[in-house]
Coordinates of C-alpha atoms (C1' of nucleotides) in Angstrom, one line a residue:
Chain K
M81 CA -50.8 8.1 -23.2
T82 CA -53.1 8.6 -20.9
A83 CA -56.1 7.2 -19.6
G84 CA -58.9 4.8 -20.9
C85 CA -62.5 5.1 -20.8
N86 CA -64.3 2.0 -21.1
C87 CA -67.7 3.2 -19.8
R88 CA -69.0 0.5 -21.8
S89 CA -71.6 -0.7 -19.8
V90 CA -70.6 -5.1 -19.2
E91 CA -72.9 -7.5 -19.3
W92 CA -73.0 -8.7 -16.2
T93 CA -71.3 -12.3 -14.9
E94 CA -73.8 -13.8 -12.2
N95 CA -71.1 -13.9 -9.6
M96 CA -70.8 -10.3 -9.7
I97 CA -74.5 -9.1 -9.5
R98 CA -74.1 -12.3 -6.4
T99 CA -72.1 -9.9 -4.7
I100 CA -73.6 -6.8 -5.3
S101 CA -77.5 -7.4 -3.6
P102 CA -78.0 -6.8 -0.6
L103 CA -79.0 -3.3 -0.8
R104 CA -81.9 -2.9 0.5
A105 CA -82.6 -1.9 4.1
N106 CA -81.0 -0.2 5.9
F107 CA -80.3 -3.5 9.3
G108 CA -78.3 -5.9 8.5
R109 CA -77.1 -5.8 5.2
C110 CA -73.6 -6.7 7.1
T111 CA -74.9 -10.0 8.8
A112 CA -75.8 -10.4 4.6
C113 CA -72.5 -9.0 3.2
A114 CA -71.2 -11.5 0.7
V115 CA -67.6 -10.4 0.9
R116 CA -67.5 -9.8 4.9
S117 CA -65.4 -13.4 5.7
L118 CA -63.0 -11.9 2.2
S119 CA -63.0 -8.7 3.9
I120 CA -61.3 -7.2 7.0
C121 CA -64.8 -7.5 8.9
G122 CA -64.7 -11.9 8.2
A123 CA -62.6 -9.6 12.5
L124 CA -66.3 -8.7 13.4
D125 CA -68.4 -10.3 15.9
E126 CA -72.5 -9.6 15.3
T127 CA -72.2 -8.1 17.8
D128 CA -69.0 -5.4 16.5
L129 CA -70.3 -6.0 13.2
V130 CA -73.6 -4.0 14.2
E131 CA -72.0 -1.2 15.6
F132 CA -69.5 -0.8 12.5
E133 CA -72.2 -0.5 9.9
R134 CA -73.0 2.9 12.1
I135 CA -70.6 4.9 11.2
A136 CA -70.3 3.2 7.2
R137 CA -72.2 4.6 3.9
Q138 CA -73.0 2.9 0.2
V139 CA -71.5 4.3 -2.7
H140 CA -72.1 3.1 -6.3
L141 CA -70.0 4.2 -8.5
A142 CA -70.4 3.6 -12.4
P143 CA -67.7 3.0 -14.1
S144 CA -65.6 6.0 -14.8
E145 CA -66.2 7.7 -11.4
A146 CA -64.6 7.7 -9.3
L147 CA -63.7 6.9 -5.5
F148 CA -62.0 9.6 -4.1
S149 CA -59.1 11.2 -5.8
A150 CA -54.9 11.2 -5.4
G151 CA -54.0 14.7 -3.3
Q152 CA -57.4 14.5 -2.3
V153 CA -57.9 15.0 2.0
A154 CA -57.9 11.2 2.6
S155 CA -61.1 11.8 4.5
S156 CA -62.7 8.0 4.0
V157 CA -61.1 4.5 3.8
H158 CA -63.1 2.3 1.6
N159 CA -64.5 -1.2 1.4
L160 CA -65.2 -3.3 -1.3
T161 CA -68.2 -4.5 -2.0
A162 CA -68.9 -5.3 -5.8
G163 CA -67.1 -4.9 -9.4
V164 CA -64.1 -3.5 -10.1
A165 CA -61.4 -0.6 -10.0
R166 CA -57.9 0.9 -11.2
L167 CA -55.8 2.4 -8.0
Y168 CA -53.5 4.4 -9.9
K169 CA -51.2 6.9 -9.8
L170 CA -49.9 10.1 -13.0
L171 CA -47.4 12.5 -13.3
P172 CA -47.6 15.8 -13.9
D173 CA -47.3 15.2 -17.8
G174 CA -49.4 12.9 -18.2
R175 CA -47.6 8.8 -17.6
R176 CA -49.8 6.6 -15.2
Q177 CA -48.9 3.8 -13.1
V178 CA -51.9 1.4 -12.3
I179 CA -51.0 0.5 -8.6
G180 CA -53.3 -2.8 -7.9
F181 CA -56.9 -3.6 -8.9
A182 CA -59.2 -3.6 -6.2
L183 CA -61.9 -6.5 -6.2
P184 CA -64.8 -6.9 -3.7
G185 CA -63.1 -8.0 -0.3
D186 CA -60.5 -5.6 -1.1
F187 CA -59.7 -2.7 1.7
L188 CA -58.5 0.3 0.1
G189 CA -57.3 2.2 3.9
T190 CA -54.0 4.5 3.1
M191 CA -54.7 4.8 6.7
P192 CA -52.3 7.2 9.2
S193 CA -52.1 9.3 5.7
I194 CA -53.8 13.3 5.1
R195 CA -53.6 12.7 2.0
Y196 CA -54.6 10.0 -1.4
S197 CA -51.5 8.9 -2.6
Y198 CA -53.1 7.1 -5.5
S199 CA -56.5 8.0 -7.4
A200 CA -59.2 5.0 -7.2
D201 CA -62.0 5.2 -10.0
A202 CA -64.7 1.9 -11.5
I203 CA -64.2 0.1 -13.6
K204 CA -66.8 -2.2 -13.8
R205 CA -70.3 -0.8 -11.8
V206 CA -68.4 -0.5 -8.2
S207 CA -69.9 -0.9 -4.4
A208 CA -68.6 -0.2 -1.3
C209 CA -68.7 0.7 2.6
R210 CA -67.3 4.8 3.6
F211 CA -65.9 4.9 6.7
P212 CA -65.2 8.6 7.5
V213 CA -61.9 8.3 8.9
D214 CA -61.9 9.4 12.0
A215 CA -65.0 7.4 13.6
F216 CA -62.7 4.3 11.7
K217 CA -60.0 5.2 13.6
H218 CA -61.8 5.0 16.7
F219 CA -63.6 2.3 16.6
I220 CA -60.6 0.0 15.8
E221 CA -58.5 1.4 18.7
Q222 CA -60.9 -0.2 20.6
R223 CA -60.7 -4.1 19.0
P224 CA -57.0 -4.9 18.3
H225 CA -58.3 -8.5 16.6
F226 CA -60.4 -5.9 13.8
L227 CA -56.3 -4.4 14.2
L228 CA -54.6 -7.1 14.1
R229 CA -56.9 -8.4 10.5
I230 CA -55.4 -5.0 9.0
N231 CA -52.5 -5.5 9.3
E232 CA -52.8 -9.0 7.8
F233 CA -54.3 -7.7 4.8
A234 CA -51.8 -4.2 4.8
S235 CA -48.7 -7.1 4.3
R236 CA -50.2 -9.4 2.0
E237 CA -51.4 -5.8 0.5
L238 CA -47.7 -4.4 0.7
M239 CA -46.4 -8.7 -0.3
L240 CA -48.1 -7.5 -3.3
A241 CA -46.8 -5.3 -4.0
Q242 CA -42.6 -6.7 -3.6
Q243 CA -43.6 -8.8 -6.2
Q244 CA -44.9 -5.8 -8.4
M245 CA -41.2 -4.3 -7.6
L246 CA -39.4 -6.8 -9.2
L247 CA -41.8 -7.6 -11.8
L248 CA -41.7 -3.8 -13.2
G249 CA -38.2 -3.3 -12.7
R250 CA -36.7 -7.4 -14.1
R251 CA -38.9 -9.2 -16.5
T252 CA -40.0 -8.7 -20.3
A253 CA -43.1 -8.2 -21.5
E254 CA -43.9 -12.0 -21.5
E255 CA -43.2 -12.8 -18.6
K256 CA -45.1 -10.1 -17.4
V257 CA -48.3 -10.3 -19.8
A258 CA -47.7 -14.2 -18.2
A259 CA -48.0 -12.9 -14.4
F260 CA -50.7 -10.6 -15.0
L261 CA -52.9 -13.8 -15.9
V262 CA -51.7 -16.3 -14.0
G263 CA -52.3 -13.2 -11.3
W264 CA -55.2 -11.8 -12.1
R265 CA -57.1 -15.5 -12.4
A266 CA -56.0 -16.5 -8.7
R267 CA -57.7 -13.1 -7.8
L268 CA -60.2 -13.5 -8.9
A269 CA -60.3 -17.5 -8.1
H270 CA -59.9 -16.6 -4.7
I271 CA -63.2 -14.2 -4.6
G272 CA -64.6 -17.5 -5.7
D273 CA -65.3 -16.8 -9.4
E274 CA -63.1 -19.5 -10.4
R275 CA -63.9 -20.3 -14.6
Q276 CA -62.6 -21.8 -17.2
T277 CA -62.1 -17.8 -19.1
V278 CA -60.2 -15.5 -16.9
S279 CA -62.8 -12.2 -17.6
L280 CA -60.9 -9.4 -18.1
P281 CA -63.7 -6.4 -16.9
M282 CA -60.1 -3.3 -17.1
S283 CA -58.7 -2.2 -20.6
R284 CA -56.2 -3.0 -22.7
Q285 CA -54.6 0.9 -21.1
D286 CA -55.0 -0.6 -18.1
I287 CA -53.2 -3.4 -18.3
A288 CA -50.1 -1.9 -20.2
D289 CA -50.4 0.3 -17.2
Y290 CA -50.2 -1.5 -14.9
L291 CA -47.1 -3.6 -16.6
G292 CA -44.9 -0.6 -17.7
L293 CA -45.8 -1.4 -21.6
T294 CA -47.6 0.1 -23.8
I295 CA -51.1 -1.0 -24.9
E296 CA -49.0 -2.5 -28.5
T297 CA -47.2 -4.3 -26.2
V298 CA -50.0 -5.4 -24.2
S299 CA -51.8 -6.6 -27.4
R300 CA -48.6 -8.0 -29.9
T301 CA -48.4 -10.2 -26.6
L302 CA -51.7 -11.4 -26.2
T303 CA -51.9 -12.1 -29.7
R304 CA -48.8 -14.4 -29.7
F305 CA -49.4 -16.2 -26.9
E306 CA -52.4 -17.1 -28.9
R307 CA -51.0 -17.7 -32.4
E308 CA -48.7 -20.8 -29.7
K309 CA -52.1 -22.3 -28.2
M310 CA -51.3 -21.0 -25.1
L311 CA -55.1 -18.7 -24.8
V312 CA -57.8 -17.8 -26.8
I313 CA -58.3 -14.1 -26.4
V314 CA -62.1 -13.9 -26.4
S315 CA -64.6 -11.0 -25.8
G316 CA -63.8 -9.6 -21.9
G317 CA -61.0 -12.0 -21.5
V318 CA -59.0 -15.0 -21.9
R319 CA -59.2 -18.4 -21.6
L320 CA -56.2 -19.9 -20.9
L321 CA -55.5 -23.3 -22.9
D322 CA -52.7 -23.9 -21.5
C323 CA -52.0 -22.7 -17.8
P324 CA -48.5 -24.8 -16.6
R325 CA -46.8 -22.5 -19.5
A326 CA -48.3 -19.4 -18.5
E327 CA -47.3 -20.4 -14.9
A328 CA -43.5 -21.4 -15.9
M329 CA -43.5 -18.1 -17.9
A330 CA -44.9 -15.8 -14.3
A331 CA -42.3 -17.7 -12.7
A332 CA -38.7 -17.6 -14.1
Chain T
M140 CA -26.6 -9.7 -14.1
T141 CA -26.6 -10.4 -9.8
A142 CA -24.9 -9.5 -7.2
G143 CA -22.3 -6.9 -6.0
C144 CA -20.3 -7.6 -2.7
N145 CA -18.6 -4.9 -1.7
C146 CA -17.7 -6.5 0.8
R147 CA -14.7 -3.5 1.7
S148 CA -14.2 -1.9 4.6
V149 CA -16.0 1.4 4.5
E150 CA -14.6 4.6 7.1
W151 CA -17.6 4.3 9.6
T152 CA -19.3 8.1 9.5
E153 CA -19.5 9.5 13.1
N154 CA -23.6 8.9 12.7
M155 CA -23.4 5.6 12.0
I156 CA -21.0 4.2 15.0
R157 CA -23.1 6.9 17.9
T158 CA -26.4 4.5 16.5
I159 CA -23.9 1.1 16.9
S160 CA -22.9 2.0 19.9
P161 CA -25.2 0.6 23.0
L162 CA -24.0 -3.2 22.8
R163 CA -22.1 -3.6 26.7
A164 CA -24.5 -4.5 29.0
N165 CA -28.0 -6.8 28.5
F166 CA -30.5 -4.0 30.8
G167 CA -31.3 -0.9 29.4
R168 CA -29.9 -1.0 25.7
C169 CA -32.9 -0.3 25.0
T170 CA -33.8 2.7 27.0
A171 CA -30.8 4.3 25.8
C172 CA -30.8 3.4 22.1
A173 CA -30.6 6.1 19.8
V174 CA -32.6 5.0 16.9
R175 CA -36.1 4.7 19.6
S176 CA -37.3 7.3 18.3
L177 CA -37.2 7.1 14.2
S178 CA -37.9 3.0 15.1
I179 CA -41.3 1.1 16.2
C180 CA -40.6 1.0 20.1
G181 CA -40.7 4.6 20.2
A182 CA -43.9 3.2 20.9
L183 CA -42.7 1.6 23.9
D184 CA -43.1 3.8 28.0
E185 CA -40.2 2.8 30.3
T186 CA -42.0 -0.5 31.6
D187 CA -43.2 -2.0 27.9
L188 CA -38.7 -1.9 26.8
V189 CA -38.3 -3.7 29.2
E190 CA -40.3 -7.1 28.9
F191 CA -39.8 -6.1 25.2
E192 CA -36.6 -5.9 25.2
R193 CA -36.1 -9.6 27.3
I194 CA -38.0 -11.0 24.3
A195 CA -35.7 -9.4 22.0
R196 CA -31.9 -10.8 20.8
Q197 CA -28.7 -8.5 19.3
V198 CA -27.8 -9.8 16.5
H199 CA -24.0 -8.1 14.3
L200 CA -24.0 -8.1 11.3
A201 CA -20.5 -7.9 8.5
P202 CA -20.9 -6.7 4.9
S203 CA -22.8 -8.5 2.4
E204 CA -23.7 -11.7 5.5
A205 CA -27.1 -12.6 5.2
L206 CA -30.1 -10.5 8.0
F207 CA -32.2 -13.7 6.7
S208 CA -33.2 -15.4 3.1
A209 CA -36.6 -15.4 0.4
G210 CA -37.7 -18.4 1.3
Q211 CA -37.4 -19.4 4.8
V212 CA -39.4 -20.3 7.4
A213 CA -39.9 -16.2 9.6
S214 CA -39.3 -17.7 12.8
S215 CA -38.1 -13.4 13.0
V216 CA -38.8 -9.7 12.8
H217 CA -35.9 -6.9 12.9
N218 CA -35.5 -4.0 13.3
L219 CA -32.1 -2.6 12.3
T220 CA -30.3 -0.8 14.7
A221 CA -27.1 0.5 12.8
G222 CA -25.6 0.3 9.7
V223 CA -27.5 0.0 5.9
A224 CA -29.7 -3.4 4.7
R225 CA -30.7 -4.3 1.0
L226 CA -33.9 -5.7 0.6
Y227 CA -33.9 -8.0 -2.8
K228 CA -35.8 -11.1 -4.0
L229 CA -34.3 -12.9 -6.9
L230 CA -35.7 -14.7 -9.6
P231 CA -34.2 -17.8 -10.9
D232 CA -31.8 -17.4 -13.0
G233 CA -30.2 -14.4 -11.0
R234 CA -32.1 -11.9 -12.0
R235 CA -33.0 -9.5 -8.3
Q236 CA -35.3 -6.8 -7.7
V237 CA -33.8 -4.4 -4.5
I238 CA -36.7 -3.9 -3.4
G239 CA -35.7 -1.1 0.0
F240 CA -32.8 -0.2 2.0
A241 CA -33.6 -0.6 5.3
L242 CA -31.3 1.9 8.2
P243 CA -31.0 2.8 11.0
G244 CA -35.2 2.4 12.9
D245 CA -36.4 0.2 9.9
F246 CA -39.0 -2.8 10.9
L247 CA -38.5 -5.1 8.8
G248 CA -41.7 -8.0 10.1
T249 CA -43.7 -9.8 7.3
M250 CA -45.9 -11.4 10.1
P251 CA -48.7 -12.6 8.6
S252 CA -46.5 -15.1 6.1
I253 CA -45.0 -18.1 6.9
R254 CA -41.9 -17.6 5.3
Y255 CA -40.0 -14.7 4.3
S256 CA -40.4 -12.9 1.1
Y257 CA -37.3 -11.5 0.0
S258 CA -33.4 -12.1 1.5
A259 CA -31.9 -9.0 3.6
D260 CA -28.3 -8.9 4.2
A261 CA -25.7 -6.6 4.9
I262 CA -24.2 -3.5 3.5
K263 CA -22.5 -1.3 5.8
R264 CA -22.2 -4.0 9.2
V265 CA -25.9 -3.6 10.4
S266 CA -27.3 -4.3 14.3
A267 CA -30.2 -5.6 14.6
C268 CA -32.7 -6.6 17.3
R269 CA -33.9 -9.8 16.6
F270 CA -37.3 -11.3 17.7
P271 CA -39.1 -14.3 17.4
V272 CA -42.1 -13.9 15.4
D273 CA -43.9 -16.1 18.1
A274 CA -43.0 -13.5 21.7
F275 CA -43.7 -10.6 19.4
K276 CA -46.6 -11.8 18.5
H277 CA -48.2 -12.5 21.9
F278 CA -46.2 -9.1 22.9
I279 CA -47.7 -7.1 20.5
E280 CA -51.5 -8.7 20.7
Q281 CA -51.8 -7.4 24.2
R282 CA -50.5 -3.8 23.0
P283 CA -52.9 -2.1 20.3
H284 CA -51.4 1.2 20.9
F285 CA -47.9 -0.4 19.2
L286 CA -50.0 -2.4 16.9
L287 CA -51.1 0.8 15.5
R288 CA -48.0 2.2 16.0
I289 CA -46.3 -0.9 13.8
N290 CA -49.1 -0.4 11.2
E291 CA -48.4 2.8 10.2
F292 CA -45.0 1.3 9.9
A293 CA -46.7 -1.6 7.1
S294 CA -47.7 2.3 5.5
R295 CA -46.0 4.0 5.1
E296 CA -43.6 1.2 3.1
L297 CA -46.7 0.2 1.5
M298 CA -46.7 4.1 -0.1
L299 CA -43.3 3.9 -0.7
A300 CA -43.9 0.7 -2.4
Q301 CA -46.0 2.3 -4.9
Q302 CA -44.4 5.4 -6.0
Q303 CA -41.5 3.1 -6.0
M304 CA -43.2 1.2 -8.7
L305 CA -44.8 4.0 -11.3
L306 CA -40.7 4.6 -10.9
L307 CA -40.2 1.5 -12.5
G308 CA -42.4 1.6 -14.0
R309 CA -43.3 5.2 -16.3
R310 CA -40.1 6.4 -15.4
T311 CA -36.8 7.6 -18.0
A312 CA -32.8 6.5 -16.8
E313 CA -32.6 9.9 -15.7
E314 CA -36.0 10.4 -13.2
K315 CA -34.3 6.6 -11.6
V316 CA -31.4 8.1 -10.1
A317 CA -32.4 11.9 -10.3
A318 CA -35.8 10.3 -7.9
F319 CA -33.1 8.0 -6.0
L320 CA -30.6 10.4 -5.3
V321 CA -33.1 12.6 -3.4
G322 CA -35.5 10.2 -2.0
W323 CA -31.7 8.9 -0.1
R324 CA -30.7 12.5 0.4
A325 CA -34.0 12.9 2.3
R326 CA -34.2 8.5 4.6
L327 CA -30.1 9.9 5.7
A328 CA -32.2 13.7 6.3
H329 CA -34.6 11.9 8.2
I330 CA -32.6 9.5 10.1
G331 CA -30.9 12.7 11.2
D332 CA -27.2 12.6 8.6
E333 CA -27.9 15.5 7.1
R334 CA -24.8 16.4 5.5
Q335 CA -24.1 18.2 2.0
T336 CA -22.3 15.4 0.7
V337 CA -25.5 12.3 -0.2
S338 CA -23.5 8.6 0.7
L339 CA -24.0 5.9 -1.1
P340 CA -23.0 3.2 0.4
M341 CA -24.9 0.6 -1.9
S342 CA -22.5 -0.4 -4.8
R343 CA -23.5 1.0 -8.6
Q344 CA -24.5 -2.5 -8.9
D345 CA -27.3 -2.3 -5.5
I346 CA -29.1 0.8 -7.6
A347 CA -29.2 -0.2 -10.5
D348 CA -30.7 -3.1 -9.6
Y349 CA -32.8 -0.7 -7.7
L350 CA -33.8 1.2 -9.8
G351 CA -34.8 -1.6 -12.5
L352 CA -31.5 -0.4 -14.7
T353 CA -28.4 -1.7 -15.6
I354 CA -24.8 -0.8 -13.5
E355 CA -23.8 1.5 -17.0
T356 CA -26.6 2.7 -17.7
V357 CA -26.4 3.9 -13.7
S358 CA -22.7 5.9 -14.4
R359 CA -23.6 7.1 -17.2
T360 CA -26.2 8.5 -16.1
L361 CA -24.3 9.7 -12.6
T362 CA -21.4 10.7 -14.9
R363 CA -23.9 13.0 -16.8
F364 CA -24.9 15.3 -14.9
E365 CA -21.5 14.8 -12.9
R366 CA -21.3 17.3 -16.4
E367 CA -24.2 18.7 -16.7
K368 CA -22.8 20.2 -12.7
M369 CA -25.7 18.8 -11.2
L370 CA -23.9 17.2 -8.8
V371 CA -20.1 15.8 -7.9
I372 CA -19.1 11.9 -7.3
V373 CA -16.6 11.7 -4.9
S374 CA -16.1 7.9 -3.1
G375 CA -18.4 6.8 -1.0
G376 CA -21.5 8.9 -2.5
V377 CA -21.8 11.9 -4.9
R378 CA -22.3 15.9 -3.6
L379 CA -25.3 16.8 -4.7
L380 CA -24.9 20.4 -6.6
D381 CA -28.1 21.5 -8.2
C382 CA -30.7 20.0 -5.7
P383 CA -33.6 22.2 -7.6
R384 CA -32.8 20.3 -10.8
A385 CA -32.4 17.3 -8.8
E386 CA -35.8 17.4 -7.1
A387 CA -37.9 18.9 -10.1
M388 CA -35.9 15.9 -12.6
A389 CA -38.0 13.2 -9.6
A390 CA -41.2 14.4 -9.7
A391 CA -42.1 15.3 -13.2
Chain Q
dC174 C1' 6.2 -2.1 -5.9
dA175 C1' 4.2 -5.2 -9.1
dG176 C1' 0.8 -8.1 -9.8
dG177 C1' -4.3 -9.0 -8.6
dC178 C1' -8.5 -8.1 -7.8
dC179 C1' -12.7 -5.8 -8.4
dA180 C1' -15.5 -1.7 -9.3
dG181 C1' -17.0 2.1 -12.1
dT182 C1' -16.2 4.2 -16.2
dT183 C1' -16.6 4.6 -20.8
dG184 C1' -17.1 3.1 -26.2
dA185 C1' -19.2 0.2 -29.7
dT186 C1' -23.0 -1.8 -31.2
dC187 C1' -27.2 -4.3 -30.6
dG188 C1' -32.5 -5.6 -29.1
dA189 C1' -36.8 -5.1 -27.1
dG190 C1' -40.1 -2.2 -26.7
dA191 C1' -41.5 2.5 -27.8
dT192 C1' -43.6 5.8 -30.9
dC193 C1' -46.1 6.6 -35.3
dA194 C1' -49.6 5.0 -38.7
dA195 C1' -53.2 2.8 -40.4
dT196 C1' -56.7 -0.7 -40.6
dT197 C1' -60.2 -3.9 -37.8
dG198 C1' -64.2 -4.7 -35.7
dG199 C1' -68.1 -4.6 -32.3
dG200 C1' -71.2 -1.8 -30.5
dT201 C1' -74.0 2.2 -30.7
dT202 C1' -77.4 5.9 -32.6
dC203 C1' -79.7 8.3 -36.0
Chain C
dG54 C1' -78.7 0.2 -41.9
dA55 C1' -75.9 4.0 -42.5
dA56 C1' -72.5 6.2 -40.1
dC57 C1' -70.1 6.8 -36.4
dC58 C1' -67.1 5.9 -32.1
dC59 C1' -63.8 3.8 -30.3
dA60 C1' -61.4 -0.4 -28.1
dA61 C1' -58.4 -3.5 -29.3
dT62 C1' -55.1 -4.7 -33.2
dT63 C1' -51.6 -4.9 -37.2
dG64 C1' -46.9 -2.7 -39.1
dA65 C1' -43.4 0.1 -39.9
dT66 C1' -39.5 3.1 -38.2
dC67 C1' -37.3 4.7 -34.3
dT68 C1' -34.2 4.6 -29.5
dC69 C1' -33.4 4.3 -25.0
dG70 C1' -31.5 1.7 -21.9
dA71 C1' -29.2 -3.2 -22.4
dT72 C1' -25.5 -5.6 -24.1
dC73 C1' -20.5 -7.1 -25.1
dA74 C1' -16.2 -4.7 -24.3
dA75 C1' -11.6 -2.4 -22.9
dC76 C1' -10.0 0.2 -19.8
dT77 C1' -9.0 2.8 -15.5
dG78 C1' -7.8 3.4 -11.3
dG79 C1' -8.4 2.4 -6.4
dC80 C1' -6.3 -1.6 -2.4
dC81 C1' -4.9 -5.3 -1.1
dT82 C1' -1.6 -8.5 -0.3
dG83 C1' 3.0 -11.0 -1.2

DNA sequence: CAGGCCAGTTGATCGAGATCAATTGGGTTC
DNA sequence: GAACCCAATTGATCTCGATCAACTGGCCTG
């Protein structure tokens, strides 16, 4: 009922490689950061960036390695710069709810909390900037515009969470899967990975745990969508043939 | 499948009456506000409060009246000072998901958004402070400590939302109802309404739409809990007899 | 106080999605 | 290329919660 490792190393799309790149020197990483404008750092000017960079540490994770785990003392906040991570909560008996997937530019900071309330680990090889909470807090407290930006990100996150509540509580399996595909495609487009084929780096188990379904139901639903010519299942993703139909399902 | 009016006038608890009170004069309301320390306003000193109060307008709603509706241009943010509100999203076909219940002290502000992403209306007679977004934004932008406070509130909200995702996606009906009772009791305790009997001002339909269940399942589950001596159903609420049991159900 | 209204409860049945159980197939190892 | 591994698919069956349908009881109205 749980987990799903997906440790197999998957080929990198050109896009992923590009967003990972700048880790050579210890200086000027931030100014060269490909996802800066997408991330909370987009609110920082050159001067702030230099100082911000000073409190950051780069971390790199292979697939299935943990960025942090629920219950640990929350000593750091993170900014994803490359790869894909899954964020999830577990029940004592092993039931799992994936509460989201993190993409480059996403900020993972459970700020006023003493412990992480969820776990995060890599699906595809992840790079992230790690900031000690104390230094991070100190930094933002004297930069109101930055705090404002973080607030916007938190609000967006909250809206997505509420959208997901509607999906989990009131939608059918078919609607859930369609909404997931449409939503995921939009998120990939947002970070510049807009292709005909929607890449799905996460396992079927991850998708099932995200949608509150079983792996079998996800699989069957995708298969049916393929039979009905809405999409084609390809290795590592799906190619959407009938987007309007998918979007109608996701909305209705 | 939708709605539930619950317009019947319910007796006020002393607590509710106390939190509603200060609406006589146009000055000094905030300094006398019973829920200030619980709300975002807890971060404001006397000087700030005076100015903050100047941009506020009091609104009062009878049960089932709307504070705002999803899709409307988001011209105001709100701070609940008395009563109970339900926050919900609707699907085109009428399916409803209650995404939360708002209590005195709760802040309803979908800040960087042009339109409300959910609807809010009164369950019990509601009083709230209404702030035009522009004035509100202007106010907070020059008060970083206030922004920090709002950020904390947003983060807490997000954590609750993620907790709710786990509940909606992975818990049984029994666990859902138990978790709801325990969580609601904790929220009432937080605003100072800590009594033996947990008051449930919302209808069974509201509870069902909050938990992703039907009204029948909620009713049957409560009845079963009563048969099993875990609680007693009383008018307007339940009396929890076996809290440890309920908490175990909610956690497991 | 008769009648109606509506929230809530209870019962009977149904069905979407879960569970159990093979089977397939791509990828890796030796 | 044989053996294996494991994610994914497919099939058969079951079950929890939904649906459909009365029924109850508190409360309001005339």
